[in-house]
mmCIF file of C-alpha atoms in Angstrom:
data_model
loop_
_atom_site.group_PDB
_atom_site.id
_atom_site.type_symbol
_atom_site.label_atom_id
_atom_site.label_comp_id
_atom_site.label_asym_id
_atom_site.label_seq_id
_atom_site.Cartn_x
_atom_site.Cartn_y
_atom_site.Cartn_z
ATOM 1 C CA MET A 85 38.996 161.718 102.124
ATOM 2 C CA ALA A 86 38.564 161.995 98.426
ATOM 3 C CA ASN A 87 40.306 158.467 97.955
ATOM 4 C CA ALA A 88 38.261 157.170 101.081
ATOM 5 C CA GLY A 89 35.344 158.590 98.633
ATOM 6 C CA LEU A 90 35.544 157.363 95.963
ATOM 7 C CA GLN A 91 36.979 153.737 97.499
ATOM 8 C CA MET A 92 33.404 153.604 99.128
ATOM 9 C CA LEU A 93 31.418 154.908 95.876
ATOM 10 C CA GLY A 94 33.497 152.202 93.830
ATOM 11 C CA PHE A 95 32.029 149.575 96.615
ATOM 12 C CA VAL A 96 28.711 150.736 96.709
ATOM 13 C CA LEU A 97 28.454 150.484 92.879
ATOM 14 C CA ALA A 98 29.198 146.830 92.605
ATOM 15 C CA PHE A 99 27.129 146.115 95.247
ATOM 16 C CA ILE A 100 24.501 147.275 93.294
ATOM 17 C CA GLY A 101 25.880 145.135 90.366
ATOM 18 C CA PHE A 102 26.567 142.519 92.466
ATOM 19 C CA VAL A 103 22.119 141.984 93.182
ATOM 20 C CA GLY A 104 21.967 142.732 89.965
ATOM 21 C CA LEU A 105 22.856 140.042 88.829
ATOM 22 C CA ILE A 106 21.408 138.036 91.849
ATOM 23 C CA ALA A 107 17.957 139.635 89.887
ATOM 24 C CA SER A 108 19.451 139.150 86.664
ATOM 25 C CA THR A 109 19.799 135.197 87.044
ATOM 26 C CA SER A 110 16.526 134.000 88.822
ATOM 27 C CA MET A 111 13.943 136.472 86.229
ATOM 28 C CA PRO A 112 12.311 134.756 83.780
ATOM 29 C CA GLU A 113 11.851 137.337 81.588
ATOM 30 C CA TRP A 114 15.302 136.546 79.566
ATOM 31 C CA LYS A 115 13.176 136.838 76.160
ATOM 32 C CA ALA A 116 10.212 137.880 75.373
ATOM 33 C CA SER A 117 8.195 136.959 72.427
ATOM 34 C CA SER A 118 7.547 139.192 70.033
ATOM 35 C CA TYR A 119 4.742 141.095 68.268
ATOM 36 C CA ALA A 120 6.251 142.681 65.276
ATOM 37 C CA GLY A 121 4.683 141.788 61.500
ATOM 38 C CA ASP A 122 1.317 139.891 61.639
ATOM 39 C CA ASN A 123 2.960 137.923 65.379
ATOM 40 C CA ILE A 124 -0.196 139.961 67.416
ATOM 41 C CA VAL A 125 -0.951 138.126 69.751
ATOM 42 C CA THR A 126 -2.362 139.908 73.017
ATOM 43 C CA ALA A 127 -4.260 137.375 74.856
ATOM 44 C CA LEU A 128 -0.545 135.212 75.401
ATOM 45 C CA ALA A 129 3.097 136.693 76.406
ATOM 46 C CA ILE A 130 5.741 134.102 76.743
ATOM 47 C CA TYR A 131 8.314 134.361 78.667
ATOM 48 C CA GLU A 132 11.389 133.011 78.388
ATOM 49 C CA GLY A 133 14.369 133.042 81.377
ATOM 50 C CA LEU A 134 17.394 130.737 82.122
ATOM 51 C CA TRP A 135 15.476 128.246 84.405
ATOM 52 C CA MET A 136 11.304 128.259 83.608
ATOM 53 C CA SER A 137 8.760 129.580 80.806
ATOM 54 C CA CYS A 138 6.031 131.086 81.417
ATOM 55 C CA ALA A 139 2.611 132.773 79.669
ATOM 56 C CA SER A 140 1.081 135.807 80.378
ATOM 57 C CA GLN A 141 -2.967 135.234 79.501
ATOM 58 C CA SER A 142 -4.556 138.582 79.371
ATOM 59 C CA THR A 143 -7.047 137.954 82.452
ATOM 60 C CA GLY A 144 -3.433 138.358 84.396
ATOM 61 C CA GLN A 145 -2.975 134.747 84.969
ATOM 62 C CA VAL A 146 0.548 133.164 85.169
ATOM 63 C CA GLN A 147 0.914 130.021 84.759
ATOM 64 C CA CYS A 148 5.547 128.668 85.165
ATOM 65 C CA LYS A 149 6.875 125.220 84.066
ATOM 66 C CA TRP A 150 10.793 124.701 85.338
ATOM 67 C CA PHE A 151 13.204 123.352 82.534
ATOM 68 C CA ASP A 152 12.695 119.469 83.030
ATOM 69 C CA SER A 153 15.870 118.111 81.473
ATOM 70 C CA LEU A 154 19.374 120.266 81.828
ATOM 71 C CA LEU A 155 20.725 118.166 78.444
ATOM 72 C CA GLN A 156 17.290 119.251 76.325
ATOM 73 C CA LEU A 157 18.388 123.013 76.759
ATOM 74 C CA SER A 158 20.302 124.751 73.776
ATOM 75 C CA ALA A 159 24.028 124.970 75.147
ATOM 76 C CA SER A 160 23.228 128.748 74.711
ATOM 77 C CA VAL A 161 21.179 128.955 77.893
ATOM 78 C CA GLN A 162 23.450 126.678 79.518
ATOM 79 C CA THR A 163 26.738 128.981 78.395
ATOM 80 C CA THR A 164 24.987 131.659 79.514
ATOM 81 C CA ARG A 165 24.245 129.227 83.108
ATOM 82 C CA ALA A 166 26.907 128.814 83.599
ATOM 83 C CA LEU A 167 28.757 132.220 83.206
ATOM 84 C CA MET A 168 26.395 134.063 85.355
ATOM 85 C CA ILE A 169 26.430 131.595 88.004
ATOM 86 C CA LEU A 170 30.176 131.799 88.167
ATOM 87 C CA GLY A 171 29.537 136.028 87.672
ATOM 88 C CA ILE A 172 27.808 136.110 91.177
ATOM 89 C CA PHE A 173 30.139 134.025 93.621
ATOM 90 C CA LEU A 174 33.517 136.387 92.182
ATOM 91 C CA GLY A 175 30.757 139.316 92.844
ATOM 92 C CA PHE A 176 30.741 137.320 96.087
ATOM 93 C CA PHE A 177 34.186 136.688 96.656
ATOM 94 C CA ALA A 178 34.859 140.526 95.550
ATOM 95 C CA ILE A 179 32.447 141.659 98.398
ATOM 96 C CA LEU A 180 34.767 140.245 100.914
ATOM 97 C CA ILE A 181 37.978 140.218 99.810
ATOM 98 C CA ALA A 182 36.898 145.282 98.621
ATOM 99 C CA SER A 183 35.778 144.344 102.955
ATOM 100 C CA LEU A 184 38.806 143.998 103.690
ATOM 101 C CA GLY A 185 40.601 146.250 102.093
ATOM 102 C CA MET A 186 37.874 149.080 102.709
ATOM 103 C CA LYS A 187 38.953 152.357 103.802
ATOM 104 C CA CYS A 188 36.716 152.340 107.087
ATOM 105 C CA THR A 189 36.729 149.505 108.104
ATOM 106 C CA THR A 190 39.624 147.987 110.521
ATOM 107 C CA CYS A 191 41.451 144.624 108.955
ATOM 108 C CA PHE A 192 44.909 145.303 108.173
ATOM 109 C CA ALA A 193 44.662 149.189 109.478
ATOM 110 C CA ASP A 194 48.189 149.120 110.630
ATOM 111 C CA ASP A 195 49.547 148.093 106.926
ATOM 112 C CA LYS A 196 48.196 150.875 105.127
ATOM 113 C CA GLN A 197 50.009 149.220 101.638
ATOM 114 C CA LYS A 198 48.595 145.666 102.329
ATOM 115 C CA LYS A 199 45.640 147.192 102.699
ATOM 116 C CA SER A 200 44.923 149.236 99.766
ATOM 117 C CA ARG A 201 46.238 146.148 97.195
ATOM 118 C CA ILE A 202 43.529 144.077 98.997
ATOM 119 C CA ALA A 203 41.330 147.040 98.231
ATOM 120 C CA THR A 204 42.596 146.590 94.530
ATOM 121 C CA ILE A 205 42.106 142.398 94.355
ATOM 122 C CA GLY A 206 38.674 143.444 95.424
ATOM 123 C CA GLY A 207 38.229 145.653 92.832
ATOM 124 C CA ALA A 208 39.650 143.069 89.601
ATOM 125 C CA VAL A 209 37.870 140.973 90.484
ATOM 126 C CA PHE A 210 34.185 143.223 91.112
ATOM 127 C CA ILE A 211 35.408 143.537 87.321
ATOM 128 C CA THR A 212 35.856 140.717 85.723
ATOM 129 C CA ALA A 213 32.192 139.627 87.809
ATOM 130 C CA GLY A 214 31.457 141.709 84.989
ATOM 131 C CA LEU A 215 32.886 140.642 82.194
ATOM 132 C CA SER A 216 31.731 137.840 83.089
ATOM 133 C CA ALA A 217 28.240 138.661 83.330
ATOM 134 C CA LEU A 218 28.159 141.040 80.392
ATOM 135 C CA VAL A 219 29.717 138.135 77.766
ATOM 136 C CA ALA A 220 26.714 135.846 79.122
ATOM 137 C CA THR A 221 24.084 138.685 78.204
ATOM 138 C CA SER A 222 25.225 139.691 75.359
ATOM 139 C CA TRP A 223 25.818 136.579 74.014
ATOM 140 C CA TYR A 224 22.119 135.946 74.966
ATOM 141 C CA GLY A 225 21.076 138.781 73.659
ATOM 142 C CA HIS A 226 22.482 138.050 70.188
ATOM 143 C CA ARG A 227 21.814 134.037 69.715
ATOM 144 C CA ILE A 228 17.754 136.265 70.092
ATOM 145 C CA ALA A 229 18.910 139.378 67.105
ATOM 146 C CA GLN A 230 19.971 135.998 65.394
ATOM 147 C CA ASP A 231 16.962 134.372 65.682
ATOM 148 C CA PHE A 232 14.933 137.635 65.545
ATOM 149 C CA TYR A 233 16.058 138.481 61.494
ATOM 150 C CA ASN A 234 16.164 134.752 60.022
ATOM 151 C CA PRO A 235 13.765 134.506 57.480
ATOM 152 C CA PHE A 236 13.570 130.556 58.098
ATOM 153 C CA THR A 237 12.458 131.431 61.805
ATOM 154 C CA PRO A 238 8.483 130.903 62.493
ATOM 155 C CA THR A 239 6.487 134.827 63.211
ATOM 156 C CA ASN A 240 5.107 133.497 66.154
ATOM 157 C CA THR A 241 8.536 131.825 67.622
ATOM 158 C CA LYS A 242 10.143 135.248 67.567
ATOM 159 C CA TYR A 243 11.536 136.818 70.817
ATOM 160 C CA GLU A 244 12.596 140.241 71.390
ATOM 161 C CA PHE A 245 15.045 141.229 74.509
ATOM 162 C CA GLY A 246 13.629 141.079 78.085
ATOM 163 C CA VAL A 247 13.221 143.283 81.099
ATOM 164 C CA ALA A 248 16.252 140.461 83.243
ATOM 165 C CA LEU A 249 18.186 141.365 79.908
ATOM 166 C CA PHE A 250 18.345 144.683 80.466
ATOM 167 C CA ILE A 251 19.088 144.391 84.114
ATOM 168 C CA GLY A 252 22.066 141.671 83.443
ATOM 169 C CA TRP A 253 23.452 144.411 81.511
ATOM 170 C CA GLY A 254 23.521 147.430 84.139
ATOM 171 C CA ALA A 255 24.505 145.375 86.350
ATOM 172 C CA ALA A 256 27.384 144.464 84.353
ATOM 173 C CA ALA A 257 27.545 148.030 84.007
ATOM 174 C CA LEU A 258 28.087 148.364 87.909
ATOM 175 C CA CYS A 259 29.832 146.196 88.660
ATOM 176 C CA ILE A 260 32.848 147.155 86.045
ATOM 177 C CA LEU A 261 32.460 150.117 87.516
ATOM 178 C CA GLY A 262 32.334 150.163 90.298
ATOM 179 C CA GLY A 263 35.981 147.695 90.319
ATOM 180 C CA ALA A 264 37.409 150.408 88.455
ATOM 181 C CA PHE A 265 36.275 153.906 90.989
ATOM 182 C CA LEU A 266 37.584 150.641 93.387
ATOM 183 C CA CYS A 267 41.095 150.101 91.673
ATOM 184 C CA SER A 268 42.185 153.528 90.424
ATOM 185 C CA SER A 269 40.949 155.114 93.967
ATOM 186 C CA SER A 270 43.583 152.051 95.527
ATOM 187 C CA CYS A 271 46.256 153.021 93.232
ATOM 188 C CA SER A 272 46.547 156.163 94.146
ATOM 189 C CA LYS A 273 46.539 155.844 97.433
ATOM 190 C CA GLY A 274 49.406 153.467 96.588
ATOM 191 C CA GLY A 275 51.077 155.455 94.756
ATOM 192 C CA GLN A 276 50.737 158.372 97.110
ATOM 193 C CA ALA A 277 51.965 155.938 100.007
ATOM 194 C CA GLY A 278 55.410 154.886 98.104
ATOM 195 C CA SER A 279 56.406 158.438 97.310
ATOM 196 C CA ARG A 280 56.574 158.776 101.287
ATOM 197 C CA GLN A 281 59.649 161.568 101.396
ATOM 198 C CA TYR A 282 61.467 161.010 104.063
ATOM 199 C CA PRO A 283 64.042 163.341 105.726
ATOM 200 C CA LYS A 284 67.743 164.201 104.511
ATOM 201 C CA THR A 285 70.306 162.992 106.447
ATOM 202 C CA ARG A 286 72.959 165.982 107.579
ATOM 203 C CA ALA A 287 76.363 166.722 105.855
ATOM 204 C CA MET A 288 79.079 166.116 108.843
ATOM 205 C CA PRO A 289 80.484 168.623 109.408
ATOM 206 C CA SER A 290 84.378 169.158 107.690
ATOM 207 C CA GLY A 291 87.237 169.442 110.548
ATOM 208 C CA GLY A 292 88.725 171.802 108.820
ATOM 209 C CA LYS A 293 91.971 170.713 107.882
ATOM 210 C CA ASP A 294 92.067 169.160 104.603
ATOM 211 C CA TYR A 295 93.525 166.096 103.575
ATOM 212 C CA VAL A 296 96.048 165.264 100.608
#
């Protein structure tokens, strides 16, 4: 029963992480204009994401523009796009695979060992999806910090971490943690199934005769 609860907890955490990956990828606030130093501009806030850049005025009006050309984007943005999309696709397939191996579902109910292996595979795919998103967000964040501390970067073009970046980090952590719970619960169940006790065979009674 404890294994089933741990398995359900892992699936829920990983599913929330999957939703977070979609939200983070679609949000435009991957980096926001910095107000540090002499760059104090409160009338206009600039945000930039993987697909568009937005400008928010103090009056509440927000104007966004999609990136026109893929080839004009930097290599970091293109790579981050690819890794985040890869993480979303892996998370989608992980949900399908893990659902088949969940103890609360009836698929492969007659073969407990096979069902446990399927859940383990689903957890491993969740971990891979989380690692893909973690690499993407960490690399993007490193480029933001690198440009921020670069003395040759103009003050009015410096950016800080946006909300979407933090959501991406949290979602990646949830996918990895949920996948680890799925793998651990399935492995413990497999170990219990592998140590199944078989009835001992009784020794044949001797006939009372000794043979030389």
